[in-house]
Coordinates of C-alpha atoms in Angstrom, one line a residue:
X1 CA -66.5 83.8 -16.8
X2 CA -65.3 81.5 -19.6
X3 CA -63.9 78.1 -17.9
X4 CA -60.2 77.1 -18.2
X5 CA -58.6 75.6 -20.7
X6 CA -57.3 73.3 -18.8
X7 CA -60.4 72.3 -17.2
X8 CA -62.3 69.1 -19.4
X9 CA -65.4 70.1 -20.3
X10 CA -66.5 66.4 -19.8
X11 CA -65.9 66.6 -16.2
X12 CA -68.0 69.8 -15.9
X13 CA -70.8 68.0 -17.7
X14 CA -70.1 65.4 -15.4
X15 CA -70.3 67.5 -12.1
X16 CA -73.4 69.7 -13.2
X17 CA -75.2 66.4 -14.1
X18 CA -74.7 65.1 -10.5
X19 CA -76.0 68.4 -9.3
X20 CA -79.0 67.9 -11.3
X21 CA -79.6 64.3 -10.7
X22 CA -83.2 64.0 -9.7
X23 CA -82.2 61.7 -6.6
X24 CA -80.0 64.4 -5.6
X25 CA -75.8 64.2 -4.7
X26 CA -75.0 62.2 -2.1
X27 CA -72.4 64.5 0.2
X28 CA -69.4 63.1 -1.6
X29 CA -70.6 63.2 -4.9
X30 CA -71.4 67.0 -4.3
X31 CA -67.9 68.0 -2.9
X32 CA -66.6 66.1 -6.1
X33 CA -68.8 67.9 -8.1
X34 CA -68.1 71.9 -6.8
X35 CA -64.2 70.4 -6.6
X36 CA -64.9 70.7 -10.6
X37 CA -66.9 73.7 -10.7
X38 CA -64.9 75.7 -8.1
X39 CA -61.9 75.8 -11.0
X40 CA -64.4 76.8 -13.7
X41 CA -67.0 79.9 -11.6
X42 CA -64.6 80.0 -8.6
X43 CA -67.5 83.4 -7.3
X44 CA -70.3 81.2 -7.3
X45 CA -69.1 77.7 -6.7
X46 CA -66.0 78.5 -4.1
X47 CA -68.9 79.4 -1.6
X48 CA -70.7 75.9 -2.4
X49 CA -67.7 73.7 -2.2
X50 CA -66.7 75.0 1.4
X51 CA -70.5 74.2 2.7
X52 CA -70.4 71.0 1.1
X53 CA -66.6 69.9 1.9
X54 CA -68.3 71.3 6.0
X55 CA -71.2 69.2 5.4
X56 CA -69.3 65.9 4.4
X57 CA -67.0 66.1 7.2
X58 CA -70.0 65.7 9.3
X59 CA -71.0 62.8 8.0
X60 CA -71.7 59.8 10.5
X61 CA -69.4 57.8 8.7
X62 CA -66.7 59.7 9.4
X63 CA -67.4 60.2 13.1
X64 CA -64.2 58.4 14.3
X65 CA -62.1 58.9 11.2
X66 CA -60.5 62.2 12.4
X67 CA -57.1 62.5 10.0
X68 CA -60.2 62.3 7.1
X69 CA -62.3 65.0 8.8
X70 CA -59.5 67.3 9.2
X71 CA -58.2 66.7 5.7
X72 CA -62.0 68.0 4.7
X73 CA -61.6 70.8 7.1
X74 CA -58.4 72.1 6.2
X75 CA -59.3 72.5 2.2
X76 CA -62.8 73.9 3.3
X77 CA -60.4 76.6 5.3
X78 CA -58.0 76.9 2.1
X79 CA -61.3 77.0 0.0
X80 CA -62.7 79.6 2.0
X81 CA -59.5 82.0 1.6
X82 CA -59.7 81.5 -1.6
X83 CA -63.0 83.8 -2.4
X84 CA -62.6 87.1 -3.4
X85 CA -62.5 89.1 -0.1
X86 CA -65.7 91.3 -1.3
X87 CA -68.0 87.4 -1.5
X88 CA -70.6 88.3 1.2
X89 CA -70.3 85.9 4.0
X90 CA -66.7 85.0 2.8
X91 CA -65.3 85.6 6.5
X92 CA -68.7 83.9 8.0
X93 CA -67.3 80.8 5.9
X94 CA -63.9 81.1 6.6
X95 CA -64.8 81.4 10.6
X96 CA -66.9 78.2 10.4
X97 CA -64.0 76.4 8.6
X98 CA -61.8 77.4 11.2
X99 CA -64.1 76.2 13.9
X100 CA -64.5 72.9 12.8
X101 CA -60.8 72.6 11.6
X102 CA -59.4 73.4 15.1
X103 CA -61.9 70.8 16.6
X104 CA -60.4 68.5 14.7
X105 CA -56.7 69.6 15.5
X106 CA -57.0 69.0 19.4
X107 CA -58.8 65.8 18.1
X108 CA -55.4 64.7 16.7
X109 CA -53.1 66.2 19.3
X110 CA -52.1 69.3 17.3
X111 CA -53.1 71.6 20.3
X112 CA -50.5 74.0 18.8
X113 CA -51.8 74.4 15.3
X114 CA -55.6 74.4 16.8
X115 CA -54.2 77.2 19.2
X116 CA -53.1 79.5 16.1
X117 CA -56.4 79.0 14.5
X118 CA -58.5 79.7 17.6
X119 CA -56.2 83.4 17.8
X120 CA -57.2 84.1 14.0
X121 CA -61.0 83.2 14.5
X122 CA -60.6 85.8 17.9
X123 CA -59.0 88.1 15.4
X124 CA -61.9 87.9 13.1
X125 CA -64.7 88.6 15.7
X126 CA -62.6 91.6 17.2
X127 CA -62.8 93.3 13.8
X128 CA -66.7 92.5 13.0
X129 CA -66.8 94.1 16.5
X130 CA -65.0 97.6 15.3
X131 CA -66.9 97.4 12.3
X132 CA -70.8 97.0 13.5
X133 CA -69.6 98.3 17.0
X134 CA -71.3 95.1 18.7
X135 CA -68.6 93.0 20.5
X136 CA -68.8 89.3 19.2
X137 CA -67.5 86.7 21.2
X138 CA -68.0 83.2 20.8
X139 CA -64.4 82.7 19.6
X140 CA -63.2 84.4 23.6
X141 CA -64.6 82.1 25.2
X142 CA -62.9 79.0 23.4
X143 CA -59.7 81.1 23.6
X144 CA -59.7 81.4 27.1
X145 CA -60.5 77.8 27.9
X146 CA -57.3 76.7 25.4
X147 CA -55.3 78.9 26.9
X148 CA -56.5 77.8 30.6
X149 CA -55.9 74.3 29.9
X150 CA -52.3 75.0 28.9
X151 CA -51.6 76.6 31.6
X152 CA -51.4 80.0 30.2
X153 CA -53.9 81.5 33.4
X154 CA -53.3 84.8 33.2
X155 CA -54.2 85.2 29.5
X156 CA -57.2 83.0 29.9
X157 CA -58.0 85.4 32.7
X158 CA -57.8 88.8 30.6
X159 CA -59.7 86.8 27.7
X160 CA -62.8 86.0 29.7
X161 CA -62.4 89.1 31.3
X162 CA -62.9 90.7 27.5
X163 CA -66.0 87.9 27.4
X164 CA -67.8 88.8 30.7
X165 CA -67.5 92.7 29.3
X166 CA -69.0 91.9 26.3
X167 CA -72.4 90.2 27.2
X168 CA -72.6 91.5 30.8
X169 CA -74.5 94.9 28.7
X170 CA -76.9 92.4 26.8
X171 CA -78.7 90.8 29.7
X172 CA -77.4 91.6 33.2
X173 CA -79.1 88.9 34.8
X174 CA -78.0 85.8 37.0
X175 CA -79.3 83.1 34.0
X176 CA -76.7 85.0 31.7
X177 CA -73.8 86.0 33.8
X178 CA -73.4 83.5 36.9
X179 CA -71.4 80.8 34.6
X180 CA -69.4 83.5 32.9
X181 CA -68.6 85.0 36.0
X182 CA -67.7 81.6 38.2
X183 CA -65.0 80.6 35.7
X184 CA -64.0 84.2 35.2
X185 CA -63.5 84.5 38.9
X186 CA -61.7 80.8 39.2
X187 CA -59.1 81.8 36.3
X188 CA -58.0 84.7 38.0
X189 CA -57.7 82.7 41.8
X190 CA -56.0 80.3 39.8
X191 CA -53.4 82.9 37.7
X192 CA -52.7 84.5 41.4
X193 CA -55.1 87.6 40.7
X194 CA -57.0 86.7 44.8
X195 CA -58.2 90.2 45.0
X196 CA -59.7 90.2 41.1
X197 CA -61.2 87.1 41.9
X198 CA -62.9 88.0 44.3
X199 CA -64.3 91.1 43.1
X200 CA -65.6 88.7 40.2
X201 CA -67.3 86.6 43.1
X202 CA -68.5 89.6 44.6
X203 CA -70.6 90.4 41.6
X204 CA -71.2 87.3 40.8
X205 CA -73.5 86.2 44.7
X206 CA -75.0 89.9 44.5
X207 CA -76.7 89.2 41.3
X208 CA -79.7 88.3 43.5
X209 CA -79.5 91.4 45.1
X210 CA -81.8 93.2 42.3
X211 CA -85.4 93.7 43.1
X212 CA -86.3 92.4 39.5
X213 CA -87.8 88.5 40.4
X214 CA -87.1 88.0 36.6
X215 CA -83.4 88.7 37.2
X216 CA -82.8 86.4 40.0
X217 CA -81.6 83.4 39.6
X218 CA -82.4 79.6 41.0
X219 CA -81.8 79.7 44.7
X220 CA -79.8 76.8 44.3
X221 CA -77.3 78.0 42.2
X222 CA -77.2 81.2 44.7
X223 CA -76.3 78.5 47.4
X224 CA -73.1 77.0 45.4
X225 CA -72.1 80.1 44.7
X226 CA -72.1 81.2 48.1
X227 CA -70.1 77.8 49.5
X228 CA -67.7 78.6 46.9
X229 CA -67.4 82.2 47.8
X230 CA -66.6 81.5 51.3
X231 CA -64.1 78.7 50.6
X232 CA -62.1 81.3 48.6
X233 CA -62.3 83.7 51.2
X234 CA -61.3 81.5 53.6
X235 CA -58.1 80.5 51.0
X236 CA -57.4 84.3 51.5
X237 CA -57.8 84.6 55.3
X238 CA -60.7 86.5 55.3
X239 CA -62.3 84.0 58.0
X240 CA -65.1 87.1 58.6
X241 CA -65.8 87.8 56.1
X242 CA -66.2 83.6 54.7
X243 CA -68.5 83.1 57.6
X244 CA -70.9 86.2 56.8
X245 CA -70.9 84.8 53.3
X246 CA -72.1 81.1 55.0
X247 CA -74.4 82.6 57.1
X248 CA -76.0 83.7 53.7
X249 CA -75.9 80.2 52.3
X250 CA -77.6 79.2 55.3
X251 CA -80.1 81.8 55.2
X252 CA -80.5 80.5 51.4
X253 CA -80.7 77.1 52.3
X254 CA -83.4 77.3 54.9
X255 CA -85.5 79.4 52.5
X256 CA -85.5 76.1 50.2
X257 CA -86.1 73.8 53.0
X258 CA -89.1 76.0 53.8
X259 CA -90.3 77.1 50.6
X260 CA -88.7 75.3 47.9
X261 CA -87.2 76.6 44.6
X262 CA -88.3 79.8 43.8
X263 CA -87.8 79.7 40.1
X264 CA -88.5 77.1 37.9
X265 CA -86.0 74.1 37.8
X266 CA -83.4 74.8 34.7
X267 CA -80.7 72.1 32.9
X268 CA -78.1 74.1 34.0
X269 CA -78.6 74.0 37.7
X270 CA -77.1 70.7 38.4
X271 CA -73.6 71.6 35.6
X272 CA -73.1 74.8 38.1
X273 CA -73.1 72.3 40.8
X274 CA -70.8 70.1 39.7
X275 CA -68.6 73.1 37.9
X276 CA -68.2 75.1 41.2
X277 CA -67.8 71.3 43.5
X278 CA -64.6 70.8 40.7
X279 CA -63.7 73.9 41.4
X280 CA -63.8 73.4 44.7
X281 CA -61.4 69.9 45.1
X282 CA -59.2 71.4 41.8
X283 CA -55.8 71.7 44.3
X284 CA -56.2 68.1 45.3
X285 CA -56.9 66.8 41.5
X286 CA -55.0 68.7 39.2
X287 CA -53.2 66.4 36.5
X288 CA -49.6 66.3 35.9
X289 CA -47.7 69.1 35.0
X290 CA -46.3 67.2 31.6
X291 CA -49.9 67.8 30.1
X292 CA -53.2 70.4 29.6
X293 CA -55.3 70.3 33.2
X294 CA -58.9 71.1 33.1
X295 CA -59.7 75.2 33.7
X296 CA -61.0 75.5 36.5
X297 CA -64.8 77.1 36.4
X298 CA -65.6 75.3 33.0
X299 CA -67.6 72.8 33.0
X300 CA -66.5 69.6 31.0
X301 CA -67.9 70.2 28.3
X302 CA -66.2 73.0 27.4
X303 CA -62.8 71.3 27.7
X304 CA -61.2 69.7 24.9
X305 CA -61.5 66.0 24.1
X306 CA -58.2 64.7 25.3
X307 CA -57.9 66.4 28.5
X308 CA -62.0 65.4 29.3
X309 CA -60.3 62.0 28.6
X310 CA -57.5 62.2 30.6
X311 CA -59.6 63.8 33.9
X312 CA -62.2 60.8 33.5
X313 CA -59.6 58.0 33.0
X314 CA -58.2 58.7 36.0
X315 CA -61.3 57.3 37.7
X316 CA -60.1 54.1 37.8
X317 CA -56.4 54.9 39.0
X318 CA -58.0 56.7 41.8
X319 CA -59.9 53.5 43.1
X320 CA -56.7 51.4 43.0
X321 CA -55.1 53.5 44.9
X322 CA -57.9 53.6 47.6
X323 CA -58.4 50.1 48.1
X324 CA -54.7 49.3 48.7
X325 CA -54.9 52.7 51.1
X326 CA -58.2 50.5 52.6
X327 CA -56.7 47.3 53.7
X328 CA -55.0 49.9 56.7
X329 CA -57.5 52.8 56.9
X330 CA -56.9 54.2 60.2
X331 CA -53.2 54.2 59.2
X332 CA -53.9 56.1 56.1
X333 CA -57.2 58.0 56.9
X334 CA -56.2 61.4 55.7
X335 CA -54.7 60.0 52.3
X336 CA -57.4 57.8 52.0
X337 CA -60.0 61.1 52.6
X338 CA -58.2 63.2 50.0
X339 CA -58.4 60.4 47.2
X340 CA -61.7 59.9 48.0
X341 CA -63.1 63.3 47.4
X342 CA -60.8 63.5 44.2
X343 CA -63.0 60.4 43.6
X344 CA -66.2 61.8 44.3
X345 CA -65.7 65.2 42.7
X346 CA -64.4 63.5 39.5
X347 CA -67.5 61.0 39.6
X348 CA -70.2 63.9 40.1
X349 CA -68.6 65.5 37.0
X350 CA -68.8 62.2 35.1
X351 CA -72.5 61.9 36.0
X352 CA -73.4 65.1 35.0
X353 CA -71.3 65.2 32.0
X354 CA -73.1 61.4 30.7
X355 CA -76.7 63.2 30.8
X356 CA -78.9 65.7 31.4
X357 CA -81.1 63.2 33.6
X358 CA -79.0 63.8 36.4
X359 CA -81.9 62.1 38.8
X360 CA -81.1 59.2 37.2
X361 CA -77.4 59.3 38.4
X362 CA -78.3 59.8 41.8
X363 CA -78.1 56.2 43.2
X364 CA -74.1 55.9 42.1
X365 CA -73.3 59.0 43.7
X366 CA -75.2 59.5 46.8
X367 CA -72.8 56.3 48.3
X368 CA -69.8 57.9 47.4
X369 CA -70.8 61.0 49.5
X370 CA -72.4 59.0 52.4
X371 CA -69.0 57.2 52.3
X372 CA -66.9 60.3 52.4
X373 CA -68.8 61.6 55.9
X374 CA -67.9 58.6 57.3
X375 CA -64.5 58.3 56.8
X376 CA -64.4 62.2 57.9
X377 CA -65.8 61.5 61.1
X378 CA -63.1 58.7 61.8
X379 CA -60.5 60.8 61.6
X380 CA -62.6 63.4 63.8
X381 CA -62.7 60.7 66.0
X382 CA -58.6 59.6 65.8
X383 CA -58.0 63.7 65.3
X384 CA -60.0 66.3 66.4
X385 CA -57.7 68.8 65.9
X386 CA -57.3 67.8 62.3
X387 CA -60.7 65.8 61.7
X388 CA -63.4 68.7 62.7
X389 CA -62.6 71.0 59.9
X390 CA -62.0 68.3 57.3
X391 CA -65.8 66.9 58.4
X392 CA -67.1 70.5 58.2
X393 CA -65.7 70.3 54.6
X394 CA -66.9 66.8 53.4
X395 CA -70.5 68.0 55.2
X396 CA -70.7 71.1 53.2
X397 CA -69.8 68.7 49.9
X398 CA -72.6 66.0 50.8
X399 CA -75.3 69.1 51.3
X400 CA -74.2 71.0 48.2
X401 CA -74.7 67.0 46.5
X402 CA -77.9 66.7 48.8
X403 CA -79.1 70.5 47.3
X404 CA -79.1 69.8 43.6
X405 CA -80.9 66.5 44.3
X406 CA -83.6 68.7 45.8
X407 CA -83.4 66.8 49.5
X408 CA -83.2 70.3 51.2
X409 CA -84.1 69.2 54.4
X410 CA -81.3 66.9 54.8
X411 CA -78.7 69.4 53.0
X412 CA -79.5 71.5 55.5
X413 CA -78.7 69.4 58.2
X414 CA -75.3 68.7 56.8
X415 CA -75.3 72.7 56.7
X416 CA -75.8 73.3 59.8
X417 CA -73.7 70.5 61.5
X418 CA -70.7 71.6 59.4
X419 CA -71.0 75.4 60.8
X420 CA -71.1 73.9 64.0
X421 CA -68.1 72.5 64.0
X422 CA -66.7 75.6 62.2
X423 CA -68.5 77.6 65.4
X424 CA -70.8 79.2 63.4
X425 CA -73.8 78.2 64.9
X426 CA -74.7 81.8 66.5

């Protein structure tokens, strides 16, 4: 290809001497460089600029400059629709683009234009998937969380159901399929879609059924999952069928008190905790209607920066509003009780969001469940009526906490207390 006339040949000389410097280009001085060449060999050098305009906007300089990381992005994504549709990799390049570029979007507050892009890149994967008949599916499942956190439940719902279908043939096992499956099951409860959801659950606490000891996963995670179950069966009024499913938690949770962990301890056994206990408190913390709410069943690092921002700054609201409650507790002890598991939930998030050393959180959250029982078992002591169940429910929380910091014995007395007020003792 003979370059452009209109292209000076001292700035190719220029841009191809960079390339060739023996100190090699720095990031910038490569994206100005293939800027150049991308006019003159747009085959070979099209390809080059949009890794390099990618690579720059990674840069650590630019780590809190986002209107100049989008700017890179967006040209990278124009760059990349710019090569010849038959460039090998042309729509791996393109997807990349549009990865970055949509991070970069809900960075800025453009959740609408990030949105679009997110549908194209699903677009993309659904026809590699006709073409090499293997489904791909990274793109779903960042579809489905935009959508849940704008509300938009129902086609969050049908997109992870598309996800779940997808990798469920790969690996049927709990590792792969219990996280899928718990915020499968949560968007449907949440879109109205009870009986889906709990068919989802259903699958989702007999993946331990299989005889396969590879296939089964931590007995811990089992245990969440089973709290959870019941709690939406009880939501449904299905009181049998939530105490069989406890009685199975218990069963599960005396098997660690006795025997320990059966499988060896994993990093993702204390995010399904702290997933499922969100979960779990979601009707008493949702945000504000006038904004995107977390989706429920994802854990925080799947949500998108500003409404992870928005769920954690809330922290300190939340303690305002419980000290002024705490200057008359009795008076308040209900309120006071729901804003203080609100609290608690959002602070076990927060510590397992900050690090993967979640023994090292321990020590701030262990008071805040402590605290929690005891202002449960005032009001059991002003209302029975009212105060057993709500104990039952902060006892189940504290041995859940108790359970993924490996104190079975004491989670399961908290278990077993909070059945007997539920009079499930038998």
């Amino acid at each position: 290809m003979n370059p452009s006339p209109t292209i000076d040949q001292d700035d190719v000389l220029r841009a191809r001497t960079k390339l060739l410097a023996a100190t090699g280009p720095t990031r910038r001085e490569e994206v100005e460089a293939y800027r150049v060449l991308a006019q003159v060999n747009p085959a070979t050098h099209l390809p080059r600029l949009v890794d390099a305009l990618l690579s720059l906007s990674y840069d650590h300089g630019l780590r809190d400059s986002h209107p100049l990381r989008l700017a890179l992005c967006e040209e990278a994504v124009a760059a990349a629709r710019a090569i010849d549709p038959g460039t090998p990799d042309r729509e791996k390049l393109l997807f990349r683009a549009f990865l970055l570029c949509h991070r970069e979007l809900y960075a800025l507050g453009r959740r609408a234009e990030g949105l679009a892009m997110l549908a194209e890149m699903v677009a993309m994967e659904r026809s590699w998937g006709e073409l090499s008949k293997v489904p791909a599916v990274s793109a779903l499942h960042l579809w489905a969380t935009a959508l849940a956190e704008e509300g938009r439940r129902a086609e969050a719902a049908d997109a992870l159901a598309e996800w779940v279908a997808a990798i469920r043939p790969l690996r049927p096992d709990f590792d792969t399929l219990a996280r899928p499956l718990a915020e499968w099951a949560a968007t449907l409860a949440d879109a109205g879609r009870i009986d889906e959801a709990l068919a989802a659950f259903e699958v989702l606490v007999g993946l331990d059924a299989g005889e396969d000891a590879d296939d089964r996963g931590p007995l811990t995670c089992h245990f969440y999952a089973l709290v959870r179950y019941a709690e939406l069966l009880d939501g449904c009024g299905h009181a049998e069928r939530a105490a069989a499913a406890r009685q199975s938690a218990l069963a599960a949770l005396t098997e660690l008190a006795t025997t320990g962990e059966r499988k060896v301890r994993s990093g993702d056994q204390a995010p399904f905790w702290a997933t499922l206990l969100s979960w779990s408190a979601a009707d008493g913390e949702r945000l504000a209607s006038d904004g995107p709410c977390p989706p429920s069943g994802a854990g925080p690092r799947q949500w998108s920066a500003g409404v992870r921002q928005r769920y954690f700054d809330r922290l300190v609201t939340l303690r305002e509003q419980m000290n002024a409650l705490a200057e008359d507790p009795d008076r308040h002890l209900p309120e006071l009780l729901r804003l203080h598991r609100v609290l608690t939930v959002r602070s076990a998030v927060q510590c397992e969001h900050r690090t993967y050393a979640f023994a090292a959180q321990l020590p701030e959250l262990q008071p805040l469940f402590d605290e929690g029982v005891e202002l449960a078992r005032r009001l059991d002591a002003h209302d029975p009526a009212a105060g057993g169940r709500t104990l039952a429910e902060v006892l189940i929380d504290r041995s859940t906490f108790r359970t993924a910091a490996c104190r079975f014995d004491a989670a399961l007395g908290d278990f077993r207390e909070a059945l007997g007020l539920r009079g499930e003792d038998h």
